[in-house]
mmCIF file of C-alpha atoms in Angstrom:
data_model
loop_
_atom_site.group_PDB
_atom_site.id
_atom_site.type_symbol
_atom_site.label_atom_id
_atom_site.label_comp_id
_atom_site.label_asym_id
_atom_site.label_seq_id
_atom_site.Cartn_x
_atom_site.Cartn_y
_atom_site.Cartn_z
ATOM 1 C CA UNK A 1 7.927 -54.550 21.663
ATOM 2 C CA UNK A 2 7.836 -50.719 20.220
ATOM 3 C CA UNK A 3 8.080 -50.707 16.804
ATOM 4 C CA UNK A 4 7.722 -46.779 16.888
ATOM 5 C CA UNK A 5 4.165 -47.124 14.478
ATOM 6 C CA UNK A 6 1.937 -45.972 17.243
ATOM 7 C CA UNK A 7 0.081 -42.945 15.201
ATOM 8 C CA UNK A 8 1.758 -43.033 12.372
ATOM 9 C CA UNK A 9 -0.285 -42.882 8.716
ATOM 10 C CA UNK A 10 -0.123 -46.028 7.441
ATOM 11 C CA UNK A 11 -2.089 -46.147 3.807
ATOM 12 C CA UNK A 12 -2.866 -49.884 2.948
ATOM 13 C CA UNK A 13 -3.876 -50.615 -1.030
ATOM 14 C CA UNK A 14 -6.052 -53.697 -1.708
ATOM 15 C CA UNK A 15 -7.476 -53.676 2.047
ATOM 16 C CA UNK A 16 -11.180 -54.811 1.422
ATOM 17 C CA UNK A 17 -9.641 -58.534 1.202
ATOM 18 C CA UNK A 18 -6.347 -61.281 1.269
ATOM 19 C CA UNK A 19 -2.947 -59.535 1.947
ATOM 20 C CA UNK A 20 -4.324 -56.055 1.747
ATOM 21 C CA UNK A 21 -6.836 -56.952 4.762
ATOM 22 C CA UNK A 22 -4.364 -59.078 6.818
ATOM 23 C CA UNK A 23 -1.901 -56.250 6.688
ATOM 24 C CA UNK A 24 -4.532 -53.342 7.785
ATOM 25 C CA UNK A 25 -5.406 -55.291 10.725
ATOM 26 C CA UNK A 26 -1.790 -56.203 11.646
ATOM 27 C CA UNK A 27 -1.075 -51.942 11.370
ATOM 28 C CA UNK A 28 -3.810 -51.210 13.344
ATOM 29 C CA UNK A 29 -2.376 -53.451 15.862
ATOM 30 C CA UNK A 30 0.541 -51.808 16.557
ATOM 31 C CA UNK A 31 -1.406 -48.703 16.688
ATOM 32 C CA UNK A 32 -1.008 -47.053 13.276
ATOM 33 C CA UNK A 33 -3.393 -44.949 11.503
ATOM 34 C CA UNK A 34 -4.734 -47.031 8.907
ATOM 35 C CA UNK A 35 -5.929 -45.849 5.296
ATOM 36 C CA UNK A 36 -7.729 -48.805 3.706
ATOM 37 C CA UNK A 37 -7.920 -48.232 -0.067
ATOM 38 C CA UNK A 38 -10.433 -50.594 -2.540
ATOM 39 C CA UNK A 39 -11.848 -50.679 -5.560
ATOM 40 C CA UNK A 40 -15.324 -51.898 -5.521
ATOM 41 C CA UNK A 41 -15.688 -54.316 -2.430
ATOM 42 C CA UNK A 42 -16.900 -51.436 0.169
ATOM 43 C CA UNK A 43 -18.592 -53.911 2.740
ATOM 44 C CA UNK A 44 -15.345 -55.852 2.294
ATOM 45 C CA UNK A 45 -12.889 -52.714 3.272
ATOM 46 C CA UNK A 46 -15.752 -51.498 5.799
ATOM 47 C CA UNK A 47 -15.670 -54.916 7.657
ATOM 48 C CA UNK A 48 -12.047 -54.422 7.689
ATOM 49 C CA UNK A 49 -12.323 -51.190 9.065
ATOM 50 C CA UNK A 50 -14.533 -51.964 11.786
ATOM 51 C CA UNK A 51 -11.489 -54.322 13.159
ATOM 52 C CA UNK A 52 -9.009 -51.597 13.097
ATOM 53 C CA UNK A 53 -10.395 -49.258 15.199
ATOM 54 C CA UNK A 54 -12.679 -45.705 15.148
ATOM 55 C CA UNK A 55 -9.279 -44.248 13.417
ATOM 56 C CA UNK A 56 -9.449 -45.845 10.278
ATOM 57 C CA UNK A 57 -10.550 -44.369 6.893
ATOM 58 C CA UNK A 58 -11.564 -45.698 3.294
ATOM 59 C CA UNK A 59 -10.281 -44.580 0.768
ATOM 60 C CA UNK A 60 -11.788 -46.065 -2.875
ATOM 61 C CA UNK A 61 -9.673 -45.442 -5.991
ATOM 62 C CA UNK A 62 -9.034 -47.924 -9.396
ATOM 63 C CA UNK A 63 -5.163 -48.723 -9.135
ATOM 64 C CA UNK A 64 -5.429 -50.787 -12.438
ATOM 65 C CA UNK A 65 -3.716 -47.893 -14.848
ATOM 66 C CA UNK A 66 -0.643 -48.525 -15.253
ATOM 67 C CA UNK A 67 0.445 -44.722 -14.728
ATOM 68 C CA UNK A 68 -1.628 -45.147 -11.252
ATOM 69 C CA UNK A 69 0.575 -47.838 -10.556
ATOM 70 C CA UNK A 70 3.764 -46.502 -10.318
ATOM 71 C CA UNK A 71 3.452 -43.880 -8.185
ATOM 72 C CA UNK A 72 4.940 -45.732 -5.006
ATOM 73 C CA UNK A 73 8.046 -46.090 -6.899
ATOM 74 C CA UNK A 74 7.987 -42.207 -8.273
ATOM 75 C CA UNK A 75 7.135 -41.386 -4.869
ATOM 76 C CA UNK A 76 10.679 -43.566 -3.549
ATOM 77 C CA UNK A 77 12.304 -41.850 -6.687
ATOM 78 C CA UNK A 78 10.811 -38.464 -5.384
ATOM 79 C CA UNK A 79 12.939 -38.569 -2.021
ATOM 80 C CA UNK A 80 9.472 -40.240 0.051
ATOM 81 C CA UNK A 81 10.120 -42.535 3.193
ATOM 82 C CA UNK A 82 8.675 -45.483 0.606
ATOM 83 C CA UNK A 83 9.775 -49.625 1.254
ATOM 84 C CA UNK A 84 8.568 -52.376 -1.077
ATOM 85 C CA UNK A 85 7.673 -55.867 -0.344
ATOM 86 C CA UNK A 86 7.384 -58.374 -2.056
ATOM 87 C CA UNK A 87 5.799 -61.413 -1.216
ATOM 88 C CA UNK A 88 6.260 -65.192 -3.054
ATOM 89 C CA UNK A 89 3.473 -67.317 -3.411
ATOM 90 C CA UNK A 90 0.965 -66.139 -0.502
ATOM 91 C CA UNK A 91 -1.424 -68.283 0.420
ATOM 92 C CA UNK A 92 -4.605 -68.170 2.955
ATOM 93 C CA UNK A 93 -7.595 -66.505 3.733
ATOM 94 C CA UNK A 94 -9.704 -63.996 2.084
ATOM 95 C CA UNK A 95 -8.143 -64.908 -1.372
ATOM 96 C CA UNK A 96 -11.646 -63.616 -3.104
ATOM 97 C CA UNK A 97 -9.317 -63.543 -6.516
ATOM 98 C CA UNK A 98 -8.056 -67.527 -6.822
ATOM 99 C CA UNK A 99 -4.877 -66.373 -7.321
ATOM 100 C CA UNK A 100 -2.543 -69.202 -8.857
ATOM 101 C CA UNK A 101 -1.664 -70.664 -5.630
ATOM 102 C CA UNK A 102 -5.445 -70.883 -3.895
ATOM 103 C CA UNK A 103 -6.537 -71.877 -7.670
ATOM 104 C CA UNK A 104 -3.823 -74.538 -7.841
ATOM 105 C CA UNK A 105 -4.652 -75.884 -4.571
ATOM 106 C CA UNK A 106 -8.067 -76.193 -5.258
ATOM 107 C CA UNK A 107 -7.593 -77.812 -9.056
ATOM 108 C CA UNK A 108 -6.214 -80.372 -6.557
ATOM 109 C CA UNK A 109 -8.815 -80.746 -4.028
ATOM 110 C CA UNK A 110 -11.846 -80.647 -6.334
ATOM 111 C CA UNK A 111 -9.696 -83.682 -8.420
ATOM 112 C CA UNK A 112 -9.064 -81.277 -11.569
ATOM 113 C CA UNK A 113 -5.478 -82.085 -11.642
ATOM 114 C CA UNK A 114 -4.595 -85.702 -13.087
ATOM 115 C CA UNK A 115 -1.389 -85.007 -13.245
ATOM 116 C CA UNK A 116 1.912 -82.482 -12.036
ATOM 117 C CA UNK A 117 5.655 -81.549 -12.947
ATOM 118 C CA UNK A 118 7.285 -81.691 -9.911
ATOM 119 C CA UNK A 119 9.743 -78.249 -8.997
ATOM 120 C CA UNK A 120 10.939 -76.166 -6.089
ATOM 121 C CA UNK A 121 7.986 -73.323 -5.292
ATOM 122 C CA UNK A 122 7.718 -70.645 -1.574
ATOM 123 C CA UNK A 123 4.978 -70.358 -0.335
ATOM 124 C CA UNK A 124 4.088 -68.142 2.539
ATOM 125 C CA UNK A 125 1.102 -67.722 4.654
ATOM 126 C CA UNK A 126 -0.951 -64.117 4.208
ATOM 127 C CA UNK A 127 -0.606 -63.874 7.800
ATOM 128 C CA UNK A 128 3.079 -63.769 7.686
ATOM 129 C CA UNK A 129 3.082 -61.179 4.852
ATOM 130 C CA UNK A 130 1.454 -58.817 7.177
ATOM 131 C CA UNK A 131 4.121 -59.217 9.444
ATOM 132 C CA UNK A 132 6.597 -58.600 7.324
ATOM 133 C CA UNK A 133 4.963 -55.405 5.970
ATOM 134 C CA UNK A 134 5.201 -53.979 9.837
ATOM 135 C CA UNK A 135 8.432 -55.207 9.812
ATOM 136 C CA UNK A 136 9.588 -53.395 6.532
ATOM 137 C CA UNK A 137 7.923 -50.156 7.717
ATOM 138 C CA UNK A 138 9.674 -50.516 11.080
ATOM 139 C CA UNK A 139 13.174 -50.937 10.404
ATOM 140 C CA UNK A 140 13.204 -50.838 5.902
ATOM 141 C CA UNK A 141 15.201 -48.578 4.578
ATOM 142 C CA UNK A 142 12.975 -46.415 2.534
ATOM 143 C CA UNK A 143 13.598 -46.840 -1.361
ATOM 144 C CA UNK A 144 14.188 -50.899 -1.194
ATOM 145 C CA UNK A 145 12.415 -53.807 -2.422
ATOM 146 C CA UNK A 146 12.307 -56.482 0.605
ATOM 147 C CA UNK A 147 10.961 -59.956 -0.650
ATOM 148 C CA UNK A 148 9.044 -62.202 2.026
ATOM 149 C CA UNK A 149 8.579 -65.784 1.615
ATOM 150 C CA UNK A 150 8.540 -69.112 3.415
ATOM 151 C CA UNK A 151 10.785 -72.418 3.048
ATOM 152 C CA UNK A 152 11.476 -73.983 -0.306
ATOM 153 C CA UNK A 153 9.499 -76.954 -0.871
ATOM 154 C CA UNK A 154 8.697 -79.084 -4.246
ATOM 155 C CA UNK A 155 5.134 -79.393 -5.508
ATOM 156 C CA UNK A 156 5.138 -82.861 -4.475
ATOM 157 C CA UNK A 157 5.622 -82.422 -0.829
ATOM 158 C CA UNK A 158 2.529 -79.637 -0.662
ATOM 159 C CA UNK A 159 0.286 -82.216 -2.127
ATOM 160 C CA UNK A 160 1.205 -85.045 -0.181
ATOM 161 C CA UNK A 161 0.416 -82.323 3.061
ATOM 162 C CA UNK A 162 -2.553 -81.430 1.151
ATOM 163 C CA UNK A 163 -3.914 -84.994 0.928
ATOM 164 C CA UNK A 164 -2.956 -85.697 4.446
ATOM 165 C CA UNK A 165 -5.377 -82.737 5.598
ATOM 166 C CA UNK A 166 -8.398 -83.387 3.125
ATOM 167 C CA UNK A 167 -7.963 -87.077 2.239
ATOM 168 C CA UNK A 168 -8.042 -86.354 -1.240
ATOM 169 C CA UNK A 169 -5.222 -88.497 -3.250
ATOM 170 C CA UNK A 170 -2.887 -87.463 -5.434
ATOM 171 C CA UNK A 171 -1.531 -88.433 -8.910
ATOM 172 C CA UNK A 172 0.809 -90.896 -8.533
ATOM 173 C CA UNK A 173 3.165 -93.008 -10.691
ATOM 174 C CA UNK A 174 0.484 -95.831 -12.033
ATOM 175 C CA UNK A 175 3.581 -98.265 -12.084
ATOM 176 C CA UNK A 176 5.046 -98.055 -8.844
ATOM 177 C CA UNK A 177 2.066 -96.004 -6.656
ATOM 178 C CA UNK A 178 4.313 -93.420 -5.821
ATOM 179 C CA UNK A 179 3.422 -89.590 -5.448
ATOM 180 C CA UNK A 180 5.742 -88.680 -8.669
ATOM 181 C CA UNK A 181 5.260 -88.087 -12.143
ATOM 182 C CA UNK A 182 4.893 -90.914 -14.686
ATOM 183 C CA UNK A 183 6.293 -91.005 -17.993
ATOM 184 C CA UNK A 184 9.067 -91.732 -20.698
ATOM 185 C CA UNK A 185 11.055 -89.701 -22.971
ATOM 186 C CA UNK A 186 13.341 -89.908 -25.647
ATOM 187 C CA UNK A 187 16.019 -86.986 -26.750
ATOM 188 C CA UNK A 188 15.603 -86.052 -30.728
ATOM 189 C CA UNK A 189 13.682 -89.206 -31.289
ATOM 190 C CA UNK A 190 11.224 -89.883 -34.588
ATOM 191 C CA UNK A 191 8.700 -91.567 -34.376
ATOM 192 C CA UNK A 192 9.816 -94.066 -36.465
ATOM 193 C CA UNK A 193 12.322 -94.616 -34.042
ATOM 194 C CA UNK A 194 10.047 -96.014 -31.192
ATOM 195 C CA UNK A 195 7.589 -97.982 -33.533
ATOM 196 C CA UNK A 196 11.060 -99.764 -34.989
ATOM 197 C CA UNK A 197 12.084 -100.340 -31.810
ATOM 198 C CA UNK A 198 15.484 -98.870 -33.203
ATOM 199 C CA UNK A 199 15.907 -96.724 -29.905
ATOM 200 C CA UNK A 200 14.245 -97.264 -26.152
ATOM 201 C CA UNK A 201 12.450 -94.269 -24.015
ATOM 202 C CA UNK A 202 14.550 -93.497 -20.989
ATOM 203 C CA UNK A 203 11.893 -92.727 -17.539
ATOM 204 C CA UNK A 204 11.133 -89.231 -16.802
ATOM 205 C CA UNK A 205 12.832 -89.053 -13.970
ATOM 206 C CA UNK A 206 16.609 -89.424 -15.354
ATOM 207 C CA UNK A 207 15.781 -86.419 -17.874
ATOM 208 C CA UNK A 208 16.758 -83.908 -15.359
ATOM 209 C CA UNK A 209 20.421 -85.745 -15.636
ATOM 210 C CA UNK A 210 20.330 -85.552 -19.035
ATOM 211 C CA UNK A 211 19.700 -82.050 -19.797
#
């Protein structure tokens, strides 16, 4: 399938590593023209560059000011052919950083997590964000914010896939052995109240019915 990127400038920020490198190669691959920006990893971006072709150029530059920052979006503001994307919770190779998802994921594996709250989270694989960015250049409109990300799935269910690929177990209810959070609570209680047995803790799991 065309998707009309063949020689087209395609500047990629963040490119020695993660997202940024994922995306670079997926440009090059529909034949774009591929700028890879970094900040300090220069055998990282040149690896990168290697993969997408004699055409490809580094470009090193600190994006960390805040004024830096926004140019994209004074670009979009300016009347440029500029689309956003933004990913959820991206997760896979090349994530040199630990951002919260890769460091929560390994808090698990390396047994550093004795316990979890349980809620909703998207995830989405770095592979699929680079998709999506040739997607959002290819048919975005320019001047929108497109956000990428996977199926909904609680906490509970990525740990219990987790532990099925590393054998590493997860916290589970001491009381019943199941992979859920264990615990009581009591609404406006003293502490008085417990000791006196005047009022009983209710278990965690009915608090989200009584909120």
């Amino acid at each position: 399938m065309d998707t009309g990127l063949s020689g087209k400038l395609v500047l990629v920020t963040g490119a020695s590593g993660g997202i940024g490198a994922a995306c670079a190669r997926a440009f090059a691959g529909e034949g774009a023209r591929v700028v890879l920006h970094y900040h300090r990893g220069r055998e990282r971006a040149e690896a990168v560059a290697a993969d997408c072709g004699a055409g490809a150029v580094l470009a090193q530059a600190d994006l960390t000011r805040e004024d830096e920052a926004d140019r994209p979006f004074a670009a979009a503001r300016a009347g440029m052919p500029v689309v956003i994307v933004s990913p959820t919770l991206p997760i896979g190779p090349g994530d040199r950083h630990l951002t919260p998802p890769t460091r929560m994921i390994l808090d698990f594996v390396n047994g550093t997590t004795p316990a979890f709250m349980d809620f909703e989270l998207n995830m989405i694989h770095v592979h699929d964000v680079a998709l999506g960015h040739v997607r959002a250049a290819e048919v975005g409109m320019p001047g929108q914010r497109y956000v990428l990300g996977g199926g909904y799935r609680r906490l509970s269910e990525v740990l219990l896939l987790i532990q099925e690929i590393t054998g590493v177990a997860m916290p589970r209810n001491a009381s019943t052995g199941e992979p859920e959070l264990e615990g009581d609570y009591l609404i406006k209680a003293q502490g008085e109240d417990v000791v006196a047995g005047i009022r009983l803790t209710q278990p965690l799991h009915e608090l989200k019915q009584a909120m």
